[in-house]
PDB file of C-alpha atoms in Angstrom:
ATOM      1  CA  UNK A   1       3.413  26.116   1.651  1.00  0.00           C
ATOM      2  CA  UNK A   2       4.978  24.960   4.903  1.00  0.00           C
ATOM      3  CA  UNK A   3       2.990  22.861   7.333  1.00  0.00           C
ATOM      4  CA  UNK A   4       3.760  21.589  10.790  1.00  0.00           C
ATOM      5  CA  UNK A   5       2.948  18.072  11.894  1.00  0.00           C
ATOM      6  CA  UNK A   6       3.229  16.473  15.294  1.00  0.00           C
ATOM      7  CA  UNK A   7       4.977  13.126  15.507  1.00  0.00           C
ATOM      8  CA  UNK A   8       4.943  10.756  18.455  1.00  0.00           C
ATOM      9  CA  UNK A   9       8.138  10.700  20.504  1.00  0.00           C
ATOM     10  CA  UNK A  10       8.760   7.077  19.528  1.00  0.00           C
ATOM     11  CA  UNK A  11       8.694   8.022  15.850  1.00  0.00           C
ATOM     12  CA  UNK A  12      11.050  10.948  16.433  1.00  0.00           C
ATOM     13  CA  UNK A  13      13.522   8.630  18.162  1.00  0.00           C
ATOM     14  CA  UNK A  14      13.407   6.247  15.205  1.00  0.00           C
ATOM     15  CA  UNK A  15      13.881   9.151  12.806  1.00  0.00           C
ATOM     16  CA  UNK A  16      16.869  10.457  14.764  1.00  0.00           C
ATOM     17  CA  UNK A  17      18.466   7.001  14.825  1.00  0.00           C
ATOM     18  CA  UNK A  18      18.099   6.613  11.059  1.00  0.00           C
ATOM     19  CA  UNK A  19      19.326  10.153  10.469  1.00  0.00           C
ATOM     20  CA  UNK A  20      22.441   9.627  12.587  1.00  0.00           C
ATOM     21  CA  UNK A  21      23.220   6.289  10.970  1.00  0.00           C
ATOM     22  CA  UNK A  22      22.700   7.464   7.414  1.00  0.00           C
ATOM     23  CA  UNK A  23      23.932  11.053   7.774  1.00  0.00           C
ATOM     24  CA  UNK A  24      20.736  12.221   6.071  1.00  0.00           C
ATOM     25  CA  UNK A  25      18.828  15.130   7.574  1.00  0.00           C
ATOM     26  CA  UNK A  26      15.549  14.145   9.253  1.00  0.00           C
ATOM     27  CA  UNK A  27      13.660  16.552   6.995  1.00  0.00           C
ATOM     28  CA  UNK A  28      14.986  14.781   3.907  1.00  0.00           C
ATOM     29  CA  UNK A  29      13.994  11.386   5.304  1.00  0.00           C
ATOM     30  CA  UNK A  30      10.480  12.624   6.046  1.00  0.00           C
ATOM     31  CA  UNK A  31      10.090  14.204   2.601  1.00  0.00           C
ATOM     32  CA  UNK A  32      11.229  11.001   0.904  1.00  0.00           C
ATOM     33  CA  UNK A  33       8.938   8.853   3.051  1.00  0.00           C
ATOM     34  CA  UNK A  34       5.936  11.029   2.260  1.00  0.00           C
ATOM     35  CA  UNK A  35       6.814  11.136  -1.434  1.00  0.00           C
ATOM     36  CA  UNK A  36       7.161   7.344  -1.558  1.00  0.00           C
ATOM     37  CA  UNK A  37       3.809   6.873   0.176  1.00  0.00           C
ATOM     38  CA  UNK A  38       2.064   9.328  -2.145  1.00  0.00           C
ATOM     39  CA  UNK A  39       3.558   7.566  -5.175  1.00  0.00           C
ATOM     40  CA  UNK A  40       2.262   4.241  -3.855  1.00  0.00           C
ATOM     41  CA  UNK A  41      -1.229   5.570  -3.109  1.00  0.00           C
ATOM     42  CA  UNK A  42      -1.478   7.156  -6.577  1.00  0.00           C
ATOM     43  CA  UNK A  43      -0.352   3.885  -8.182  1.00  0.00           C
ATOM     44  CA  UNK A  44      -2.849   1.903  -6.104  1.00  0.00           C
ATOM     45  CA  UNK A  45      -5.739   4.158  -7.112  1.00  0.00           C
ATOM     46  CA  UNK A  46      -4.742   3.794 -10.767  1.00  0.00           C
ATOM     47  CA  UNK A  47      -4.705   0.005 -10.403  1.00  0.00           C
ATOM     48  CA  UNK A  48      -8.114  -0.047  -8.717  1.00  0.00           C
ATOM     49  CA  UNK A  49      -9.580   2.211 -11.409  1.00  0.00           C
ATOM     50  CA  UNK A  50      -8.075   0.019 -14.143  1.00  0.00           C
ATOM     51  CA  UNK A  51      -9.490  -3.101 -12.511  1.00  0.00           C
ATOM     52  CA  UNK A  52     -12.934  -1.564 -12.183  1.00  0.00           C
ATOM     53  CA  UNK A  53     -12.810  -0.491 -15.831  1.00  0.00           C
ATOM     54  CA  UNK A  54     -11.960  -4.074 -16.841  1.00  0.00           C
ATOM     55  CA  UNK A  55     -14.876  -5.399 -14.820  1.00  0.00           C
ATOM     56  CA  UNK A  56     -17.201  -2.839 -16.377  1.00  0.00           C
ATOM     57  CA  UNK A  57     -15.973  -3.937 -19.822  1.00  0.00           C
ATOM     58  CA  UNK A  58     -16.899  -7.531 -18.986  1.00  0.00           C
ATOM     59  CA  UNK A  59     -13.339  -8.793 -18.617  1.00  0.00           C
ATOM     60  CA  UNK A  60     -13.803 -10.158 -15.100  1.00  0.00           C
ATOM     61  CA  UNK A  61     -14.649 -13.670 -13.995  1.00  0.00           C
ATOM     62  CA  UNK A  62     -16.956 -14.804 -11.183  1.00  0.00           C
ATOM     63  CA  UNK A  63     -15.317 -15.407  -7.802  1.00  0.00           C
ATOM     64  CA  UNK A  64     -15.994 -19.145  -7.884  1.00  0.00           C
ATOM     65  CA  UNK A  65     -14.320 -19.423 -11.300  1.00  0.00           C
ATOM     66  CA  UNK A  66     -11.275 -17.599  -9.956  1.00  0.00           C
ATOM     67  CA  UNK A  67     -11.041 -20.025  -7.045  1.00  0.00           C
ATOM     68  CA  UNK A  68     -11.221 -22.979  -9.432  1.00  0.00           C
ATOM     69  CA  UNK A  69      -8.450 -21.524 -11.570  1.00  0.00           C
ATOM     70  CA  UNK A  70      -6.112 -21.141  -8.626  1.00  0.00           C
ATOM     71  CA  UNK A  71      -6.971 -24.574  -7.306  1.00  0.00           C
ATOM     72  CA  UNK A  72      -8.928 -23.683  -4.191  1.00  0.00           C
ATOM     73  CA  UNK A  73     -11.855 -25.990  -3.575  1.00  0.00           C
ATOM     74  CA  UNK A  74     -15.109 -24.985  -1.941  1.00  0.00           C
ATOM     75  CA  UNK A  75     -14.386 -27.404   0.937  1.00  0.00           C
ATOM     76  CA  UNK A  76     -10.988 -25.845   1.637  1.00  0.00           C
ATOM     77  CA  UNK A  77     -12.608 -22.426   1.920  1.00  0.00           C
ATOM     78  CA  UNK A  78     -15.199 -23.701   4.397  1.00  0.00           C
ATOM     79  CA  UNK A  79     -12.522 -25.331   6.568  1.00  0.00           C
ATOM     80  CA  UNK A  80     -10.489 -22.126   6.636  1.00  0.00           C
ATOM     81  CA  UNK A  81     -13.475 -20.122   7.847  1.00  0.00           C
TER      82      UNK A  81
END
């Protein structure tokens, strides 16, 4: 299934510059970039689901406890806000 996308001119210029410098076809660069992003998004969703499952199983800690463990005091949080 082939699809067409429209890219801004500034992005096309960047793509051409990388393609010329690396001697890799623009299409290959785009495919790799999309593949890398999809891999990352799939990994991120897996991590979120795993974290939610841990919370549901009672493995989480309250936010205030987390802050204590990493050494952030309540006063420091108020000053930052």
